[in-house]
Short mmCIF file of C-alpha atoms and ligand atoms in Angstrom, two decimals:
data_model
loop_
_atom_site.label_atom_id
_atom_site.label_comp_id
_atom_site.label_asym_id
_atom_site.label_seq_id
_atom_site.Cartn_x
_atom_site.Cartn_y
_atom_site.Cartn_z
CA MET A 1 25.32 -19.03 -7.76
CA LYS A 2 23.34 -19.48 -4.59
CA ILE A 3 23.41 -16.37 -2.48
CA THR A 4 23.24 -18.56 0.64
CA GLU A 5 26.77 -19.81 -0.11
CA LEU A 6 28.09 -16.26 0.32
CA PHE A 7 26.38 -15.86 3.68
CA LYS A 8 27.96 -19.13 4.75
CA GLN A 9 31.39 -17.75 3.88
CA GLY A 10 30.67 -14.85 6.20
CA GLU A 11 30.55 -12.25 3.46
CA PHE A 12 28.57 -9.03 3.71
CA VAL A 13 26.39 -9.71 0.68
CA VAL A 14 25.24 -6.98 -1.71
CA SER A 15 22.27 -7.26 -4.03
CA ALA A 16 20.63 -4.72 -6.30
CA GLU A 17 17.46 -4.71 -8.29
CA VAL A 18 16.39 -4.19 -11.87
CA GLY A 19 12.84 -3.54 -13.02
CA PRO A 20 12.10 -5.11 -16.41
CA PRO A 21 10.47 -2.82 -18.98
CA LYS A 22 7.04 -2.99 -20.58
CA GLY A 23 8.25 -4.49 -23.82
CA PHE A 24 10.80 -7.06 -24.86
CA HIS A 25 13.73 -4.82 -25.69
CA ILE A 26 15.93 -5.25 -22.64
CA GLU A 27 19.34 -4.65 -24.20
CA GLU A 28 19.72 -1.28 -22.52
CA MET A 29 18.76 -2.68 -19.14
CA VAL A 30 21.26 -5.52 -19.50
CA GLU A 31 24.02 -3.13 -20.58
CA SER A 32 23.35 -0.89 -17.60
CA ALA A 33 23.38 -3.91 -15.28
CA LYS A 34 26.71 -5.06 -16.72
CA LYS A 35 28.15 -1.57 -16.36
CA TYR A 36 26.99 -0.62 -12.88
CA LEU A 37 26.13 -3.86 -11.12
CA SER A 38 29.21 -5.94 -11.84
CA LYS A 39 30.37 -5.56 -8.25
CA VAL A 40 27.16 -6.71 -6.57
CA ASP A 41 26.72 -10.36 -5.63
CA ALA A 42 23.22 -10.79 -7.01
CA ILE A 43 20.54 -8.89 -8.90
CA ASN A 44 16.83 -9.16 -8.10
CA VAL A 45 14.57 -9.13 -11.13
CA THR A 46 11.16 -7.86 -10.12
CA ASP A 47 8.01 -9.75 -11.09
CA CYS A 48 5.50 -7.28 -12.54
CA GLN A 49 6.27 -5.01 -9.61
CA SER A 50 3.38 -2.97 -8.21
CA SER A 51 1.05 -5.11 -10.36
CA VAL A 52 2.21 -3.31 -13.50
CA MET A 53 2.49 -5.65 -16.50
CA ARG A 54 6.02 -6.02 -17.84
CA ILE A 55 8.25 -8.63 -19.45
CA GLY A 56 8.60 -11.74 -17.28
CA SER A 57 11.08 -11.98 -14.46
CA LEU A 58 12.25 -15.44 -15.47
CA ALA A 59 13.17 -14.46 -19.04
CA VAL A 60 15.11 -11.46 -17.78
CA CYS A 61 16.86 -13.60 -15.15
CA LYS A 62 18.00 -15.97 -17.88
CA THR A 63 19.30 -13.10 -20.00
CA LEU A 64 21.23 -11.64 -17.06
CA LYS A 65 22.67 -15.04 -16.26
CA ASP A 66 23.84 -15.47 -19.85
CA ALA A 67 25.50 -12.07 -19.49
CA GLY A 68 27.52 -13.40 -16.57
CA LEU A 69 25.46 -11.84 -13.76
CA ASN A 70 23.82 -13.64 -10.83
CA PRO A 71 20.05 -13.12 -10.84
CA ILE A 72 17.49 -13.56 -8.05
CA PHE A 73 14.16 -14.64 -9.50
CA GLN A 74 11.37 -12.73 -7.76
CA LEU A 75 8.24 -14.84 -7.83
CA ALA A 76 4.89 -13.36 -6.80
CA CYS A 77 1.66 -15.25 -6.15
CA ARG A 78 -0.63 -12.61 -7.63
CA ASP A 79 -0.63 -13.80 -11.25
CA ARG A 80 -0.23 -17.57 -11.19
CA ASN A 81 -1.90 -20.47 -9.50
CA ARG A 82 0.08 -23.25 -7.85
CA ILE A 83 0.49 -25.21 -11.08
CA ALA A 84 2.06 -22.24 -12.88
CA LEU A 85 4.24 -21.34 -9.89
CA GLU A 86 5.63 -24.87 -9.60
CA SER A 87 6.13 -25.04 -13.34
CA ASP A 88 8.02 -21.71 -13.37
CA LEU A 89 10.22 -22.95 -10.53
CA LEU A 90 11.17 -25.98 -12.62
CA SER A 91 11.82 -23.70 -15.58
CA ALA A 92 14.11 -21.62 -13.39
CA ALA A 93 15.97 -24.76 -12.37
CA LEU A 94 16.42 -25.67 -16.04
CA PHE A 95 18.05 -22.29 -16.67
CA GLY A 96 20.34 -22.71 -13.66
CA ILE A 97 18.61 -19.90 -11.81
CA ASP A 98 18.88 -20.98 -8.22
CA ASN A 99 18.04 -17.83 -6.24
CA VAL A 100 14.32 -17.32 -5.72
CA LEU A 101 12.58 -14.65 -3.68
CA ALA A 102 9.05 -15.63 -2.62
CA LEU A 103 6.49 -12.83 -2.57
CA THR A 104 2.75 -12.66 -2.06
CA GLY A 105 2.59 -9.68 -4.44
CA ASP A 106 0.62 -6.47 -4.48
CA HIS A 107 -3.08 -6.66 -5.25
CA THR A 108 -4.06 -6.32 -8.91
CA LYS A 109 -6.21 -3.30 -8.05
CA LEU A 110 -3.06 -1.28 -7.32
CA GLY A 111 -1.55 -1.74 -10.76
CA ASP A 112 -2.21 -0.89 -14.39
CA HIS A 113 -4.64 -3.79 -14.95
CA PRO A 114 -7.07 -3.20 -12.10
CA ASP A 115 -9.70 -5.39 -13.78
CA ALA A 116 -7.46 -8.46 -13.72
CA LYS A 117 -8.25 -11.46 -11.56
CA PRO A 118 -6.09 -11.53 -8.45
CA VAL A 119 -4.95 -15.14 -8.01
CA PHE A 120 -3.32 -15.62 -4.59
CA ASP A 121 -3.82 -19.36 -4.80
CA LEU A 122 -0.64 -19.57 -2.73
CA ASP A 123 1.07 -16.86 -0.71
CA SER A 124 4.69 -16.16 0.21
CA VAL A 125 4.61 -18.74 3.02
CA SER A 126 3.01 -21.57 1.06
CA LEU A 127 5.28 -20.77 -1.90
CA LEU A 128 8.34 -21.32 0.31
CA HIS A 129 6.75 -24.56 1.47
CA THR A 130 6.22 -25.54 -2.17
CA MET A 131 9.90 -24.93 -2.98
CA CYS A 132 10.88 -27.24 -0.12
CA LEU A 133 8.58 -29.93 -1.50
CA LEU A 134 10.05 -29.61 -4.99
CA GLU A 135 13.50 -29.92 -3.43
CA GLN A 136 12.36 -33.24 -1.99
CA GLY A 137 11.28 -34.38 -5.42
CA LYS A 138 7.53 -33.90 -4.85
CA ASP A 139 4.94 -31.44 -6.10
CA LEU A 140 1.96 -30.00 -4.26
CA GLY A 141 -0.31 -32.58 -5.83
CA GLY A 142 1.72 -35.28 -4.10
CA ASN A 143 3.32 -36.51 -7.33
CA ASP A 144 6.98 -37.41 -7.86
CA LEU A 145 9.25 -35.26 -9.99
CA VAL A 146 11.31 -36.92 -12.67
CA GLY A 147 15.06 -36.98 -12.07
CA GLU A 148 17.23 -35.01 -9.70
CA PRO A 149 15.12 -32.49 -7.73
CA PRO A 150 15.95 -28.77 -8.02
CA LYS A 151 17.73 -26.84 -5.27
CA PHE A 152 17.04 -23.18 -4.55
CA ALA A 153 18.38 -20.49 -2.24
CA LYS A 154 14.98 -19.56 -0.84
CA GLY A 155 14.53 -15.90 0.04
CA ALA A 156 11.68 -13.88 1.50
CA VAL A 157 10.95 -10.31 2.51
CA VAL A 158 10.16 -8.59 5.80
CA SER A 159 9.28 -5.03 6.71
CA PRO A 160 11.32 -3.91 9.75
CA CYS A 161 9.96 -0.37 10.05
CA SER A 162 6.32 -1.45 9.70
CA ASP A 163 3.82 0.12 12.08
CA SER A 164 2.94 -3.41 13.16
CA VAL A 165 6.40 -4.82 13.60
CA ASP A 166 5.31 -7.59 16.01
CA ALA A 167 2.99 -9.01 13.38
CA GLN A 168 5.84 -8.73 10.86
CA LEU A 169 8.10 -10.76 13.15
CA MET A 170 5.39 -13.38 13.48
CA LYS A 171 5.11 -13.58 9.72
CA MET A 172 8.90 -13.81 9.47
CA GLU A 173 8.79 -16.74 11.88
CA ARG A 174 6.22 -18.46 9.66
CA LYS A 175 8.42 -17.90 6.62
CA VAL A 176 11.42 -19.37 8.42
CA ALA A 177 9.33 -22.38 9.44
CA ALA A 178 8.23 -22.75 5.82
CA GLY A 179 11.83 -22.78 4.57
CA ALA A 180 13.09 -19.20 4.10
CA GLU A 181 16.89 -19.13 4.22
CA TYR A 182 17.54 -15.39 3.95
CA PHE A 183 15.57 -12.15 4.03
CA GLN A 184 15.60 -8.88 2.15
CA THR A 185 13.88 -6.00 3.90
CA GLN A 186 11.61 -3.19 2.83
CA ALA A 187 13.56 0.06 2.47
CA VAL A 188 14.88 1.39 5.77
CA PHE A 189 15.15 5.12 6.52
CA GLU A 190 15.14 4.80 10.29
CA PRO A 191 18.25 2.92 11.43
CA GLU A 192 17.11 2.90 15.09
CA LYS A 193 13.97 1.02 14.15
CA PHE A 194 15.96 -1.43 12.06
CA ILE A 195 18.44 -2.09 14.83
CA LYS A 196 15.61 -2.70 17.29
CA PHE A 197 13.96 -5.02 14.80
CA MET A 198 17.18 -6.98 14.36
CA GLU A 199 17.45 -7.55 18.10
CA GLN A 200 14.28 -9.60 17.75
CA ALA A 201 14.89 -11.02 14.28
CA LYS A 202 18.31 -12.44 15.06
CA GLN A 203 16.64 -15.24 17.07
CA PHE A 204 15.69 -16.90 13.77
CA GLY A 205 19.34 -17.21 12.77
CA LYS A 206 18.74 -16.28 9.12
CA PRO A 207 20.76 -13.68 7.23
CA VAL A 208 18.97 -10.35 6.78
CA MET A 209 19.80 -7.89 4.01
CA LEU A 210 19.07 -4.27 4.80
CA GLY A 211 16.77 -2.73 2.20
CA ILE A 212 17.93 0.60 0.76
CA ILE A 213 16.26 3.08 -1.56
CA ILE A 214 18.34 6.09 -2.59
CA PRO A 215 16.07 9.06 -1.86
CA LYS A 216 15.78 11.03 -5.10
CA SER A 217 13.73 14.00 -4.02
CA VAL A 218 11.45 15.39 -1.33
CA GLY A 219 8.46 14.58 -3.52
CA MET A 220 9.45 10.95 -3.84
CA CYS A 221 9.90 10.62 -0.08
CA LYS A 222 6.57 12.25 0.64
CA PHE A 223 4.92 9.91 -1.83
CA MET A 224 6.45 6.91 -0.09
CA ASN A 225 5.42 8.23 3.32
CA ASN A 226 1.84 8.49 2.19
CA ASN A 227 1.54 5.42 0.01
CA VAL A 228 4.14 2.76 0.66
CA ALA A 229 3.67 0.35 3.53
CA GLY A 230 6.51 0.09 6.01
CA ILE A 231 8.33 3.23 4.85
CA SER A 232 8.55 6.49 6.66
CA VAL A 233 11.26 8.97 5.81
CA PRO A 234 11.92 11.17 8.86
CA ASP A 235 11.58 14.96 8.65
CA SER A 236 15.28 15.49 9.27
CA MET A 237 16.05 13.63 6.04
CA LEU A 238 13.48 15.65 4.15
CA ASP A 239 15.25 18.78 5.40
CA GLU A 240 18.58 17.41 4.23
CA LEU A 241 17.11 16.88 0.76
CA ARG A 242 15.61 20.37 0.78
CA ALA A 243 18.84 22.10 1.84
CA ASP A 244 20.67 22.06 -1.50
CA LYS A 245 18.37 21.50 -4.47
CA GLU A 246 21.18 21.08 -7.02
CA LYS A 247 23.01 18.57 -4.87
CA THR A 248 19.82 16.60 -4.36
CA LYS A 249 18.98 16.64 -8.03
CA ALA A 250 22.42 15.31 -8.86
CA GLY A 251 21.82 12.45 -6.45
CA VAL A 252 24.67 13.42 -4.15
CA THR A 253 22.50 14.01 -1.08
CA GLY A 254 20.55 10.81 -1.65
CA VAL A 255 23.71 8.75 -1.93
CA GLU A 256 25.11 10.38 1.22
CA ILE A 257 21.95 9.55 3.17
CA ALA A 258 21.81 5.97 1.89
CA ALA A 259 25.51 5.39 2.62
CA ARG A 260 25.04 6.69 6.16
CA ILE A 261 22.10 4.34 6.77
CA ILE A 262 24.14 1.40 5.52
CA ARG A 263 27.12 2.29 7.74
CA GLU A 264 24.90 2.60 10.79
CA CYS A 265 23.06 -0.66 10.22
CA ARG A 266 25.87 -2.78 8.90
CA PRO A 267 27.01 -4.24 12.25
CA TYR A 268 23.51 -5.60 12.80
CA CYS A 269 22.83 -7.35 9.49
CA GLN A 270 24.41 -9.68 6.96
CA GLY A 271 24.02 -7.76 3.74
CA VAL A 272 22.38 -4.93 1.88
CA HIS A 273 19.78 -4.93 -0.87
CA ILE A 274 19.66 -1.76 -2.98
CA MET A 275 16.49 -0.85 -4.82
CA SER A 276 17.84 1.85 -7.09
CA LEU A 277 14.61 2.58 -9.01
CA GLY A 278 16.43 3.68 -12.15
CA TRP A 279 19.51 5.06 -10.40
CA GLU A 280 21.69 2.01 -11.07
CA ASP A 281 24.51 4.35 -12.06
CA LYS A 282 24.67 5.64 -8.47
CA ILE A 283 25.31 2.20 -7.00
CA PRO A 284 29.10 1.98 -7.43
CA GLU A 285 29.50 5.34 -5.69
CA LEU A 286 27.06 4.31 -2.95
CA LEU A 287 28.99 1.12 -2.24
CA GLU A 288 32.21 3.11 -2.04
CA LYS A 289 30.75 5.75 0.28
CA ALA A 290 29.23 3.04 2.45
CA GLU A 291 32.69 1.48 2.64
CA ILE A 292 31.51 -1.88 1.33
CA ARG A 293 33.35 -2.24 -1.99
CA MET B 1 -28.90 -22.53 1.03
CA LEU B 2 -25.68 -22.65 2.97
CA ILE B 3 -24.22 -25.99 3.77
CA THR B 4 -22.29 -26.80 6.88
CA GLU B 5 -20.37 -29.98 7.43
CA LEU B 6 -19.11 -31.16 10.76
CA LYS B 7 -15.35 -31.08 11.26
CA SER B 8 -13.95 -34.49 12.23
CA LYS B 9 -14.36 -35.67 15.80
CA ASP B 10 -10.57 -35.67 16.27
CA VAL B 11 -10.32 -32.07 15.17
CA ILE B 12 -13.16 -30.96 17.43
CA GLU B 13 -11.79 -32.86 20.43
CA SER B 14 -8.34 -31.43 19.88
CA LEU B 15 -9.78 -27.91 20.03
CA ILE B 16 -11.24 -28.06 23.50
CA SER B 17 -8.86 -28.40 26.34
CA GLY B 18 -10.87 -28.29 29.53
CA LYS B 19 -14.56 -27.49 29.35
CA SER B 20 -16.60 -25.91 26.64
CA PHE B 21 -19.94 -24.19 26.27
CA ILE B 22 -21.82 -25.28 23.15
CA ILE B 23 -23.95 -23.11 20.87
CA ASN B 24 -26.03 -24.80 18.17
CA CYS B 25 -27.66 -22.70 15.50
CA HIS B 26 -30.58 -24.24 13.70
CA GLY B 27 -31.17 -20.85 12.20
CA CYS B 28 -32.29 -20.09 8.73
CA MET B 29 -34.18 -22.75 6.86
CA GLU B 30 -31.70 -22.19 4.09
CA VAL B 31 -28.83 -23.67 6.03
CA ARG B 32 -28.26 -27.38 5.98
CA PHE B 33 -27.02 -28.33 9.37
CA PRO B 34 -25.71 -31.82 10.20
CA GLU B 35 -28.05 -32.12 13.15
CA LYS B 36 -27.82 -35.82 13.86
CA GLU B 37 -24.05 -35.98 13.69
CA ALA B 38 -23.74 -32.90 15.86
CA ASP B 39 -26.11 -34.35 18.44
CA ALA B 40 -24.17 -37.58 18.69
CA LEU B 41 -20.89 -35.74 19.07
CA GLU B 42 -22.25 -33.38 21.69
CA LYS B 43 -23.59 -36.33 23.69
CA ASP B 44 -20.12 -37.85 23.73
CA LEU B 45 -18.64 -34.58 24.91
CA VAL B 46 -21.25 -34.25 27.67
CA GLN B 47 -20.54 -37.79 28.80
CA ALA B 48 -16.85 -37.04 28.95
CA GLY B 49 -17.66 -34.14 31.28
CA LYS B 50 -16.38 -31.56 28.85
CA VAL B 51 -19.50 -29.42 28.54
CA THR B 52 -20.73 -26.69 30.89
CA GLY B 53 -23.92 -26.01 28.99
CA ILE B 54 -25.64 -26.18 25.62
CA VAL B 55 -27.86 -23.67 23.93
CA THR B 56 -29.74 -24.52 20.74
CA THR B 57 -31.24 -21.55 19.02
CA ASP B 58 -31.55 -19.78 15.71
CA TYR B 59 -30.12 -16.77 13.90
CA ILE B 60 -27.03 -16.40 16.06
CA CYS B 61 -25.65 -14.33 13.18
CA ASN B 62 -27.68 -11.49 14.65
CA PRO B 63 -25.60 -10.20 17.56
CA ASP B 64 -28.59 -8.81 19.47
CA ASN B 65 -30.42 -12.08 19.18
CA LEU B 66 -27.37 -14.06 20.26
CA LYS B 67 -26.90 -11.83 23.29
CA LEU B 68 -30.51 -12.39 24.26
CA GLN B 69 -30.26 -16.16 23.83
CA LEU B 70 -27.16 -16.33 26.00
CA LYS B 71 -28.49 -14.08 28.76
CA ASN B 72 -29.46 -16.95 31.02
CA HIS B 73 -26.27 -18.88 30.45
CA ALA B 74 -23.72 -16.44 31.83
CA GLU B 75 -22.53 -18.78 34.56
CA GLU B 76 -22.15 -21.74 32.25
CA ILE B 77 -20.17 -19.61 29.84
CA ASP B 78 -17.99 -18.25 32.63
CA ALA B 79 -17.20 -21.79 33.75
CA ALA B 80 -16.13 -22.81 30.26
CA ASP B 81 -12.60 -22.46 28.91
CA SER B 82 -13.91 -22.09 25.39
CA ILE B 83 -17.07 -21.79 23.32
CA LEU B 84 -17.76 -24.35 20.63
CA VAL B 85 -20.13 -23.19 17.91
CA PHE B 86 -22.06 -25.45 15.55
CA SER B 87 -23.15 -23.04 12.83
CA CYS B 88 -22.08 -21.44 9.59
CA GLY B 89 -19.02 -19.20 9.59
CA VAL B 90 -21.03 -16.06 10.21
CA GLY B 91 -22.48 -17.44 13.45
CA VAL B 92 -19.04 -18.40 14.74
CA GLN B 93 -17.67 -14.95 13.97
CA THR B 94 -20.58 -13.25 15.69
CA ALA B 95 -19.97 -15.33 18.82
CA ALA B 96 -16.24 -14.60 18.66
CA ASP B 97 -16.95 -10.86 18.44
CA LEU B 98 -19.19 -11.12 21.47
CA TYR B 99 -16.57 -12.97 23.55
CA PRO B 100 -13.21 -11.47 22.58
CA ASP B 101 -11.66 -12.83 25.79
CA LYS B 102 -12.60 -16.46 25.26
CA PRO B 103 -11.51 -18.83 22.52
CA VAL B 104 -14.50 -19.39 20.24
CA TYR B 105 -14.15 -22.43 18.00
CA ALA B 106 -15.92 -23.49 14.83
CA ALA B 107 -17.13 -27.08 14.82
CA CYS B 108 -18.29 -26.91 11.20
CA ASP B 109 -16.96 -26.06 7.77
CA THR B 110 -19.16 -23.89 5.60
CA ILE B 111 -19.44 -24.83 1.96
CA ARG B 112 -20.66 -22.81 -0.96
CA LEU B 113 -23.73 -23.77 -2.86
CA PRO B 114 -23.87 -21.79 -6.09
CA GLY B 115 -26.68 -19.32 -6.30
CA TYR B 116 -27.17 -18.61 -2.65
CA GLN B 117 -25.22 -16.03 -0.72
CA GLY B 118 -26.66 -16.66 2.71
CA VAL B 119 -28.50 -14.31 4.99
CA THR B 120 -25.42 -12.26 5.63
CA PRO B 121 -26.10 -9.49 8.07
CA LEU B 122 -24.00 -6.51 9.05
CA GLU B 123 -20.32 -6.53 8.24
CA THR B 124 -19.57 -10.13 9.18
CA ASP B 125 -19.19 -12.33 6.17
CA CYS B 126 -18.42 -15.95 5.39
CA GLY B 127 -17.01 -16.83 1.98
CA GLN B 128 -18.16 -20.45 2.41
CA CYS B 129 -14.67 -21.69 1.71
CA GLY B 130 -15.25 -25.23 2.87
CA THR B 131 -12.32 -25.39 5.29
CA CYS B 132 -13.16 -23.08 8.12
CA TYR B 133 -10.05 -21.27 9.36
CA LEU B 134 -11.72 -19.50 12.26
CA ASN B 135 -10.05 -21.79 14.82
CA LEU B 136 -6.65 -20.55 13.71
CA THR B 137 -7.61 -16.90 13.49
CA GLY B 138 -9.41 -16.07 16.72
CA GLY B 139 -12.80 -16.20 15.03
CA ILE B 140 -12.11 -13.57 12.33
CA CYS B 141 -12.56 -14.89 8.81
CA PRO B 142 -9.36 -14.50 6.75
CA ILE B 143 -11.22 -15.27 3.54
CA THR B 144 -13.52 -12.27 3.79
CA ALA B 145 -11.62 -9.93 6.13
CA CYS B 146 -8.46 -9.98 3.98
CA SER B 147 -8.60 -8.55 0.47
CA LYS B 148 -6.35 -11.33 -0.81
CA SER B 149 -8.01 -14.06 1.28
CA LEU B 150 -4.59 -14.98 2.63
CA VAL B 151 -4.44 -17.94 5.01
CA ASN B 152 -0.88 -17.71 6.34
CA GLY B 153 -0.77 -14.24 7.85
CA GLN B 154 -0.68 -10.75 6.47
CA CYS B 155 0.97 -9.44 3.35
CA GLY B 156 3.34 -6.50 3.70
CA GLY B 157 0.81 -4.03 2.38
CA ALA B 158 -1.03 -2.68 5.40
CA LYS B 159 -0.36 0.97 6.19
CA ASN B 160 -1.40 2.41 9.54
CA GLY B 161 -3.44 -0.74 10.07
CA MET B 162 -5.43 -0.26 6.89
CA CYS B 163 -5.55 -2.66 3.93
CA GLU B 164 -3.45 -1.85 0.85
CA VAL B 165 -6.43 -2.42 -1.39
CA ASP B 166 -9.02 -0.44 0.50
CA PRO B 167 -7.78 2.32 2.82
CA GLU B 168 -11.24 2.41 4.42
CA MET B 169 -10.90 -1.21 5.53
CA GLU B 170 -8.86 -2.38 8.48
CA CYS B 171 -6.30 -5.03 7.56
CA GLY B 172 -7.99 -8.31 8.45
CA TRP B 173 -4.75 -9.97 9.49
CA GLU B 174 -3.83 -7.14 11.81
CA ARG B 175 -7.23 -7.63 13.45
CA ILE B 176 -6.53 -11.36 13.68
CA TYR B 177 -3.10 -10.72 15.18
CA ARG B 178 -4.55 -8.37 17.81
CA ARG B 179 -7.38 -10.74 18.65
CA LEU B 180 -5.03 -13.73 19.07
CA LYS B 181 -2.64 -11.65 21.14
CA ALA B 182 -5.43 -10.50 23.46
CA LEU B 183 -6.54 -14.11 23.84
CA GLY B 184 -2.96 -15.24 24.57
CA ARG B 185 -3.29 -17.52 21.56
CA LEU B 186 -0.55 -16.22 19.24
CA ASP B 187 0.65 -19.82 19.07
CA ALA B 188 -2.23 -20.43 16.68
CA MET B 189 -0.14 -18.53 14.12
CA ARG B 190 2.64 -21.07 14.55
CA CYS B 191 0.45 -23.72 12.93
CA PRO B 192 1.72 -25.64 9.89
CA THR B 193 1.65 -23.79 6.56
CA GLN B 194 -1.92 -23.67 5.27
CA LEU B 195 -2.87 -24.40 1.68
CA HIS B 196 -6.28 -23.10 0.70
CA ASN B 197 -8.19 -26.07 -0.72
CA PHE B 198 -10.24 -24.75 -3.62
CA ALA B 199 -11.76 -28.16 -4.22
CA THR B 200 -13.89 -27.72 -1.09
CA ASP B 201 -15.20 -24.36 -2.25
CA GLU B 202 -17.88 -26.16 -4.20
CA ALA B 203 -20.52 -28.22 -2.45
CA THR B 204 -20.22 -31.91 -3.11
CA ARG B 205 -22.93 -33.64 -5.07
CA GLU B 206 -23.82 -35.61 -1.97
CA CYS B 207 -24.43 -32.38 -0.05
CA LYS B 208 -26.46 -30.85 -2.84
CA GLU B 209 -28.73 -33.86 -3.10
CA SER B 210 -29.51 -34.17 0.57
S1 SF4 C 301 -12.89 -19.39 7.11
FE1 SF4 C 301 -14.36 -17.78 6.60
S2 SF4 C 301 -15.12 -18.36 4.58
FE2 SF4 C 301 -14.16 -20.20 5.40
S3 SF4 C 301 -15.90 -21.28 6.40
FE3 SF4 C 301 -14.88 -20.05 8.01
S4 SF4 C 301 -16.02 -18.13 8.07
FE4 SF4 C 301 -16.58 -19.15 6.13
S1 SF4 C 302 -3.25 -5.44 3.87
FE1 SF4 C 302 -4.13 -6.97 5.25
S2 SF4 C 302 -6.24 -7.26 4.59
FE2 SF4 C 302 -5.18 -6.19 2.95
S3 SF4 C 302 -4.51 -7.82 1.57
FE3 SF4 C 302 -2.80 -7.45 2.98
S4 SF4 C 302 -3.10 -8.88 4.68
FE4 SF4 C 302 -5.02 -8.81 3.52
#
């Protein structure tokens, strides 16, 4: 089901994320999704996230759909040229997968195949443009598609706490112009920055889903501060995580922090996107604490 | 040998609102420059009263040389609203670096000819992509200044202004954003979605034979 329909109905939309494994045995992942993610509206399936080779996003999307869940097909431009991207979009349409999230993708050098050729024939913006063309029954080569054209709920990402937020807003504008219908954000740990960002971003009139990562440990936060673009976990939160080691280890502190961020930001956005990074089992509790479900 | 092809007359005319100062580079012997076509076009522009001055020189890719060549043209450059450069992508970028307050436009596309990498000095580089983007990017080459050669703005990977691939390298698109902002030309980023044409990366047979 198209996630855009839910925004139209005025719902506060919740999505979560699963990371496919390196291998084709996904039963456990599917079971965990069925168990913990039944209450979310949609589930992102990452596409060789961080340039680490894994089973394909599309195949996992199809499996989740068959299991009665609503997948969002993440599609990155790092590994495929325009022919393969268009072809995969048609394959998605065949499987009834109608939520697509357009990504440029991390560089190959950052992943576990640093010798691979980085493609970047298209990027997130031109991929959105391509989806619009397919929806009009045309491909990028100017040729007609056979039969009824596909229809997608076209998503994109934006980084609200980036150190160059003006440039991010400009890029967001380009994505909207190219056809983006909703946005998921990079993980937010600074609600003030997010709220300020939304003051600007609301001019585009597109739903924005607040990105959330449940902080697992001080080490993880420090790693993100040093290595992940657009994320900075404030010192006060690090102190919170330090205060009670057992509580943090059990995930209680992390869930409390994440729930607080959601509650603070909720009036300013249209949904929340939870990147649980293996902590799917904490999501039901998080949604409850955040007073969403 | 580097090959430059003139952009279409319509494109070039659409670039210059007001008056322009023209720089021609007949630089390295290795560069094929569409001299005749450029001459004819420049004559038309002069006749239309759109030119404050013309300088024809060589090796404008060397910033010191370019500075020297332009020394006696300060007034003409001041009077111009923009600078129009007929050269390979490196020359245009060098001029744009020299005049960060004035729009510097590329009148040519630079095409790759296998086997020759150009006389590429210093840190400025042209990937000879065949569809010069410099007019949309404030004279900073997105093909060589961005690790992914993106043509529609930055990826989400820059941290503290540095590229996700190489923390020693400034993110090319953040540089482009700053340059366009300083020039008051952020509207250039509101251009239609760009599709990198890889068919123009290779020199045409016609070009190779001439
Ligand atoms: S955009 Fe860059 S690579 Fe392409 S012609 Fe211009 S300077 Fe050269
Ligand atoms: S961080 Fe900047 S320079 Fe590096 S790949 Fe992304 S947009 Fe290009």
